[in-house]
């Protein structure tokens, strides 16, 4: 860094000394919320919890022995599109190694699918706030049916803007598409992920590191754009091990909590409808 | 001892104030100093100097947040010491990294011949900017560029992923740069 820039940076750093103490206090207080509070300090609360546990266990034992428990076995969790997931995520991984599967309720890629019931989907999304577990991610992908309703023309429009090749088969048969950049080996990109790539590209980020859908946990897709250019200058696949990422100075992982899914879909719609 | 009681000791010019301050805030101030200097001995010296400065400035000051008041003194002292060490080509690269990041916020030089904004004005501008940010984003920014915490410490503090912290900081730096440019600020 040149000397002048260094001095300017130091000026900024020194100016930070005048930050409103209320803001600083707030930053300290916010951090404390996440700390574990030793339970033993709260004797009454602890006693109440123990009592609840005892009573709850007793009630459960009575109900269980009384044969009032439902006879239905616990069914595996399924998403709307029929993908089965378990809490260990094993079935998700096996999906990645198999060829594209046509699920029971596969969306017809050529038809305009009816818009998803956004309230139900939104409820499902809201249930999954915080660190998503595999089951939650499954339910999230069921909400991509809205994105799946993009027609071939709309997809071509998107492709034209970004000069990317896509495979000709199964555009949205399995809610993902293959993206091939500059004749490189095709990379599987989930629709939702793709929307995020587009969103960030249009907001001018230079480098986008995108984590693929859980179905494809083996891959991270890195797309490198120069600002103002339609074509990615570089794209490669790396393994889920971040240590293998080389040659890119800064990477930014797009997290699930960074964007509102519905905001993104609307944004994409505006583009494909030529409004943006 | 409560802060109000400690401040009363300062106002009574009772040297017990320093003892109580040290007991309550030594680790807090040391943490701030160490994040800047990454040197135990230098950090200890800055912290000790902090008590002296606090004694000399209270009264007339009666800060609402004693910890922040002390932390600010420590931060300034630490940074001054860091600058001296840098001039002597000593010290580590953590602070350099932080300054490189802050350099991204420097607005692009325009054709204006106006002089650079004064330090006090810049402080106010930065405060105004911080108040435009969502709380979480502001917190992360402050932890990095006021407290000089490292990414993983910030991530742990707020239960965030490491890359979320990096993303948040990247975006906030961009916003600050844009804000300063819109204000026509020259640093």
XYZ file of C-alpha atoms in Angstrom:
463
model
C 0.000 0.000 0.000
C 1.461 3.377 -0.935
C 2.332 5.863 1.757
C -0.502 8.297 1.044
C -3.128 5.588 1.086
C -1.639 4.245 4.282
C -1.911 7.660 5.904
C -5.491 8.001 4.775
C -6.326 4.585 6.189
C -4.736 5.563 9.495
C -6.811 8.722 9.516
C -9.928 6.648 9.119
C -8.782 4.323 11.879
C -8.104 7.241 14.202
C -11.440 8.813 13.341
C -13.091 5.626 14.585
C -12.014 6.675 18.089
C -14.864 9.156 18.049
C -17.516 6.502 17.515
C -20.616 7.014 19.619
C -20.115 5.033 22.843
C -23.726 3.877 22.653
C -22.929 2.026 19.425
C -19.907 0.406 21.018
C -21.862 -0.568 24.098
C -24.495 -2.080 21.862
C -21.903 -4.171 20.059
C -20.696 -5.523 23.386
C -24.176 -6.240 24.635
C -25.131 -8.064 21.437
C -22.182 -10.362 21.812
C -23.085 -11.260 25.361
C -26.458 -12.627 24.276
C -24.711 -15.491 22.565
C -22.671 -16.506 25.548
C -23.735 -19.495 27.553
C -25.082 -18.443 30.905
C -24.086 -20.840 33.640
C -27.260 -22.562 34.595
C -26.286 -23.137 38.187
C -26.559 -19.447 38.900
C -30.281 -19.604 38.590
C -31.350 -21.974 41.324
C -35.064 -21.306 41.129
C -35.153 -21.635 37.348
C -33.138 -24.822 37.603
C -35.485 -26.241 40.189
C -38.497 -25.365 38.037
C -36.934 -27.059 35.015
C -36.117 -30.199 36.954
C -39.672 -30.299 38.230
C -40.979 -29.939 34.694
C -38.750 -32.706 33.455
C -39.897 -35.016 36.225
C -43.548 -34.240 35.670
C -43.169 -34.489 31.933
C -41.441 -37.853 32.177
C -44.125 -39.128 34.483
C -46.880 -38.028 32.113
C -45.116 -39.596 29.160
C -44.687 -42.850 31.038
C -48.359 -42.906 31.939
C -49.445 -42.155 28.396
C -47.036 -44.657 26.917
C -48.003 -47.439 29.201
C -51.610 -46.478 28.752
C -51.290 -47.276 25.000
C -52.462 -43.878 23.900
C -49.488 -43.298 21.600
C -50.296 -43.067 17.884
C -49.839 -46.314 15.996
C -48.334 -44.650 12.913
C -44.594 -45.036 12.530
C -42.489 -41.971 11.941
C -42.369 -41.519 8.178
C -39.256 -40.253 6.550
C -39.385 -36.546 5.898
C -40.091 -35.762 2.309
C -40.176 -32.598 0.376
C -42.837 -31.702 -2.100
C -40.729 -33.012 -4.907
C -40.290 -36.434 -3.355
C -36.674 -36.264 -2.254
C -36.198 -38.245 0.879
C -33.825 -36.963 3.459
C -32.773 -38.162 6.821
C -31.208 -36.214 9.624
C -27.776 -37.572 8.764
C -28.158 -36.349 5.214
C -27.058 -39.705 3.801
C -29.773 -39.891 1.223
C -28.910 -36.404 0.095
C -25.369 -37.453 -0.673
C -26.497 -40.502 -2.538
C -28.613 -38.255 -4.726
C -25.476 -36.471 -5.812
C -23.848 -39.599 -7.172
C -26.856 -40.919 -9.032
C -27.946 -39.560 -12.370
C -30.791 -37.095 -12.332
C -33.830 -38.742 -10.879
C -37.302 -38.020 -11.979
C -39.209 -37.741 -8.769
C -42.809 -38.611 -8.261
C -43.929 -35.045 -8.581
C -41.327 -33.785 -11.029
C -42.110 -30.458 -12.575
C -42.633 -30.452 -16.322
C -39.812 -28.282 -17.539
C -41.668 -27.131 -20.610
C -44.838 -26.087 -18.911
C -45.444 -22.974 -16.946
C -45.856 -24.378 -13.498
C -48.493 -22.835 -11.301
C -47.056 -20.372 -8.850
C -46.182 -21.932 -5.559
C -48.359 -21.256 -2.611
C -46.034 -18.662 -1.273
C -47.601 -18.485 2.176
C -47.074 -22.172 2.807
C -43.608 -22.037 1.423
C -42.807 -18.967 3.420
C -43.980 -20.719 6.566
C -41.702 -23.578 5.763
C -38.845 -21.181 5.232
C -39.548 -19.415 8.486
C -39.487 -22.693 10.345
C -35.967 -23.116 9.226
C -34.492 -19.909 10.531
C -31.056 -20.122 12.009
C -28.522 -22.777 11.151
C -30.293 -25.029 8.727
C -30.164 -28.733 9.283
C -30.514 -31.095 6.361
C -34.262 -31.471 6.813
C -34.759 -27.759 6.729
C -32.702 -27.455 3.578
C -34.885 -30.096 1.986
C -37.975 -28.091 2.789
C -36.304 -24.961 1.447
C -35.730 -26.564 -1.904
C -39.357 -27.426 -2.150
C -39.892 -23.694 -2.333
C -37.940 -23.505 -5.582
C -40.991 -24.596 -7.520
C -41.613 -20.923 -8.108
C -38.216 -20.558 -9.759
C -38.867 -23.704 -11.740
C -41.727 -22.015 -13.499
C -39.379 -19.969 -15.683
C -39.939 -20.837 -19.313
C -37.311 -21.765 -21.852
C -37.528 -18.310 -23.372
C -36.925 -16.740 -20.016
C -33.947 -18.973 -19.464
C -32.574 -18.073 -22.875
C -32.938 -14.455 -21.952
C -30.920 -15.031 -18.810
C -28.334 -16.982 -20.709
C -28.010 -14.254 -23.309
C -27.235 -11.731 -20.635
C -24.471 -13.775 -19.145
C -23.203 -15.657 -22.168
C -23.306 -19.009 -20.566
C -23.972 -22.375 -22.031
C -26.494 -24.648 -20.544
C -27.311 -28.208 -21.340
C -30.229 -28.934 -23.527
C -31.756 -31.652 -21.411
C -33.721 -31.459 -18.250
C -33.555 -27.771 -17.620
C -35.576 -27.920 -14.514
C -36.420 -31.553 -14.390
C -34.538 -31.879 -11.183
C -34.518 -28.216 -10.089
C -30.974 -27.729 -11.174
C -29.217 -26.882 -14.375
C -25.791 -27.447 -15.741
C -23.697 -24.423 -16.413
C -20.715 -24.641 -18.614
C -18.434 -21.642 -18.886
C -15.923 -21.150 -21.619
C -16.126 -24.756 -22.670
C -15.142 -25.955 -19.235
C -16.579 -29.057 -17.740
C -20.207 -28.448 -16.861
C -20.998 -27.594 -13.298
C -24.252 -28.349 -11.611
C -25.877 -25.298 -10.148
C -29.040 -25.283 -8.172
C -31.681 -22.833 -9.293
C -31.648 -20.931 -6.056
C -27.892 -20.732 -6.163
C -28.043 -19.545 -9.724
C -30.399 -16.756 -8.741
C -27.907 -15.668 -6.135
C -25.085 -15.668 -8.638
C -27.093 -13.440 -10.878
C -28.154 -11.144 -8.088
C -24.631 -10.587 -6.918
C -23.237 -10.245 -10.378
C -25.709 -7.510 -11.135
C -24.760 -5.794 -7.910
C -21.216 -5.579 -9.118
C -19.314 -8.006 -6.965
C -16.108 -9.107 -8.538
C -15.858 -12.532 -7.120
C -18.581 -14.865 -6.135
C -18.036 -18.045 -4.296
C -21.172 -20.036 -4.201
C -21.851 -23.111 -2.207
C -23.859 -25.546 -4.164
C -27.025 -27.208 -3.117
C -26.715 -29.856 -0.427
C -27.362 -32.430 -3.103
C -24.029 -31.503 -4.588
C -21.954 -31.056 -1.508
C -18.898 -32.211 -3.372
C -18.637 -28.975 -5.251
C -18.159 -25.320 -4.705
C -18.614 -23.225 -7.771
C -16.420 -20.200 -8.148
C -17.353 -17.649 -10.723
C -15.086 -14.719 -11.286
C -16.411 -11.629 -12.956
C -14.846 -8.371 -13.803
C -17.174 -5.512 -13.145
C -19.202 -4.458 -16.101
C -18.497 -7.576 -18.121
C -21.119 -10.103 -19.024
C -18.875 -13.076 -19.304
C -17.220 -14.707 -16.372
C -13.487 -14.512 -16.814
C -12.897 -17.621 -14.839
C -14.857 -20.453 -13.434
C -13.818 -23.583 -11.745
C -15.009 -26.245 -9.452
C -13.311 -26.964 -6.242
C -13.953 -29.508 -3.618
C -15.806 -28.695 -0.459
C -12.482 -28.340 1.229
C -11.837 -24.582 1.140
C -8.113 -25.134 1.379
C -8.088 -26.082 -2.267
C -9.260 -22.672 -3.338
C -6.299 -21.079 -5.067
C -5.720 -18.100 -7.138
C -8.566 -15.937 -5.974
C -7.756 -13.168 -3.551
C -11.028 -12.741 -1.823
C -14.042 -14.953 -1.704
C -17.399 -14.334 -0.222
C -19.697 -17.103 0.676
C -23.330 -16.382 0.089
C -25.147 -17.647 3.103
C -28.757 -18.680 3.278
C -29.525 -15.827 5.612
C -28.043 -13.225 3.305
C -30.991 -12.983 0.986
C -34.692 -13.218 1.061
C -35.515 -15.984 -1.360
C -38.685 -14.345 -2.630
C -36.891 -11.093 -3.221
C -34.462 -12.929 -5.442
C -37.091 -14.718 -7.461
C -38.942 -11.462 -8.085
C -35.682 -9.895 -9.144
C -34.971 -12.643 -11.615
C -38.492 -12.390 -12.980
C -37.959 -8.699 -13.639
C -34.874 -9.495 -15.633
C -36.401 -12.194 -17.736
C -39.463 -10.079 -18.363
C -37.171 -7.369 -19.645
C -37.961 -4.902 -16.932
C -34.406 -4.778 -15.664
C -17.915 -2.003 42.281
C -20.331 -0.129 40.064
C -19.042 2.386 37.547
C -20.833 5.232 39.301
C -19.033 4.377 42.517
C -15.698 4.200 40.753
C -16.345 7.580 39.161
C -17.209 9.004 42.577
C -13.767 7.905 43.750
C -12.181 9.718 40.829
C -14.101 12.856 41.641
C -13.063 12.541 45.283
C -9.458 12.190 44.046
C -9.218 8.928 45.914
C -6.483 6.765 44.395
C -8.571 3.725 45.181
C -10.317 4.684 41.917
C -7.332 3.436 39.952
C -7.224 0.174 41.899
C -10.909 -0.423 41.306
C -10.624 0.506 37.639
C -7.745 -1.867 37.198
C -9.590 -4.678 38.951
C -12.658 -4.256 36.814
C -11.249 -3.287 33.422
C -7.713 -4.547 33.160
C -8.538 -7.542 30.984
C -10.912 -5.475 28.861
C -8.312 -2.825 28.139
C -5.554 -5.367 27.721
C -7.618 -7.165 25.106
C -8.015 -3.966 23.094
C -4.314 -3.161 23.362
C -3.228 -6.669 22.474
C -5.443 -6.773 19.406
C -3.544 -3.769 18.092
C -0.049 -4.524 19.286
C 0.122 -8.303 19.591
C 2.797 -7.862 22.206
C 2.325 -8.551 25.916
C 4.836 -6.054 27.207
C 3.687 -3.197 24.985
C 0.066 -3.955 25.798
C 0.780 -3.899 29.525
C 2.446 -0.530 29.186
C -0.481 0.879 27.251
C -2.888 -0.364 29.854
C -0.890 1.189 32.661
C -0.760 4.448 30.744
C -4.517 4.221 30.385
C -5.011 4.426 34.156
C -2.833 7.517 34.276
C -4.730 9.166 31.455
C -8.043 8.290 33.056
C -6.914 9.782 36.347
C -5.951 12.991 34.577
C -9.175 13.283 32.626
C -11.753 12.324 35.272
C -12.851 14.893 36.332
C -13.955 16.935 34.446
C -15.169 14.067 32.272
C -17.811 11.822 33.751
C -18.371 9.231 31.029
C -21.681 7.407 30.733
C -19.836 4.282 29.681
C -16.642 3.999 31.686
C -15.501 0.873 29.854
C -15.786 2.550 26.448
C -14.056 5.656 27.780
C -11.136 3.600 29.035
C -11.135 1.461 25.925
C -10.883 4.538 23.747
C -7.859 5.761 25.670
C -6.247 2.348 25.385
C -7.017 2.148 21.696
C -5.482 5.514 20.984
C -2.401 4.774 23.052
C -1.994 1.402 21.413
C -2.287 2.796 17.938
C 0.241 5.523 18.674
C 2.648 2.907 19.938
C 1.989 0.772 16.889
C 2.796 3.688 14.597
C 6.097 4.194 16.365
C 6.938 0.532 16.072
C 6.001 0.546 12.422
C 8.352 3.454 11.836
C 11.072 1.322 13.361
C 10.005 -1.610 11.180
C 8.925 -3.692 14.144
C 5.672 -5.382 14.952
C 3.335 -7.753 13.177
C 1.129 -7.575 10.131
C -2.313 -7.779 11.732
C -2.708 -4.052 12.008
C -1.389 -3.638 8.481
C -4.127 -5.928 7.254
C -6.754 -3.935 9.068
C -5.477 -0.706 7.557
C -5.412 -2.227 4.101
C -9.064 -3.114 4.542
C -9.899 0.382 5.722
C -8.051 1.778 2.727
C -10.835 0.290 0.593
C -13.171 2.826 2.177
C -11.148 5.796 1.012
C -13.204 7.656 -1.549
C -11.777 8.038 -5.008
C -9.839 11.247 -5.435
C -11.887 13.833 -7.309
C -10.882 16.948 -9.142
C -11.708 19.085 -6.156
C -9.000 21.191 -4.659
C -10.655 21.317 -1.290
C -8.616 20.341 1.670
C -9.056 17.088 3.459
C -11.802 17.014 6.039
C -10.804 17.719 9.618
C -10.489 14.857 12.057
C -13.491 15.971 14.147
C -15.654 16.273 11.074
C -14.586 12.856 9.883
C -15.521 11.382 13.255
C -18.986 12.862 12.991
C -19.383 11.639 9.424
C -18.383 8.129 10.404
C -20.830 8.219 13.298
C -23.592 9.334 10.980
C -22.693 6.531 8.616
C -22.669 3.897 11.341
C -26.143 4.941 12.388
C -27.428 4.146 8.916
C -26.330 0.546 9.226
C -28.390 -2.345 10.516
C -27.373 -3.239 14.054
C -25.678 -6.514 13.219
C -23.642 -5.021 10.411
C -22.630 -2.066 12.566
C -21.577 -4.361 15.382
C -19.387 -6.457 13.122
C -17.786 -3.340 11.656
C -17.019 -1.936 15.073
C -15.581 -5.196 16.378
C -13.190 -5.255 13.468
C -12.166 -1.626 13.151
C -12.585 -0.306 16.667
C -11.775 -3.345 18.765
C -9.404 -4.746 16.085
C -10.798 -8.222 16.631
C -9.983 -10.946 14.173
C -12.575 -12.524 11.940
C -12.856 -15.744 13.885
C -13.309 -13.839 17.164
C -16.128 -11.808 15.668
C -17.709 -14.925 14.234
C -17.584 -16.631 17.609
C -18.917 -13.610 19.434
C -22.005 -13.286 17.283
C -22.484 -16.928 16.352
C -21.808 -16.227 12.693
C -19.906 -18.155 10.091
C -16.464 -16.886 9.252
C -17.347 -16.072 5.681
C -20.472 -14.256 6.784
C -18.238 -11.946 8.790
C -16.002 -11.374 5.789
C -18.990 -10.759 3.539
C -20.523 -8.342 6.005
C -17.294 -6.372 6.352
C -16.725 -6.289 2.621
C -20.168 -4.856 2.039
C -19.918 -2.339 4.847
C -16.584 -1.062 3.582
C -18.158 -0.602 0.182
C -21.059 1.278 1.736
C -18.700 3.512 3.702
C -16.741 4.360 0.606
C -19.929 5.188 -1.242
C -21.142 7.279 1.702
C -17.924 9.255 1.870
C -17.959 9.824 -1.880
C -21.539 11.063 -1.779
C -20.586 13.470 0.989
C -17.700 14.677 -1.153
C -15.254 13.794 1.568
C -11.536 13.867 1.026
C -9.631 11.988 3.687
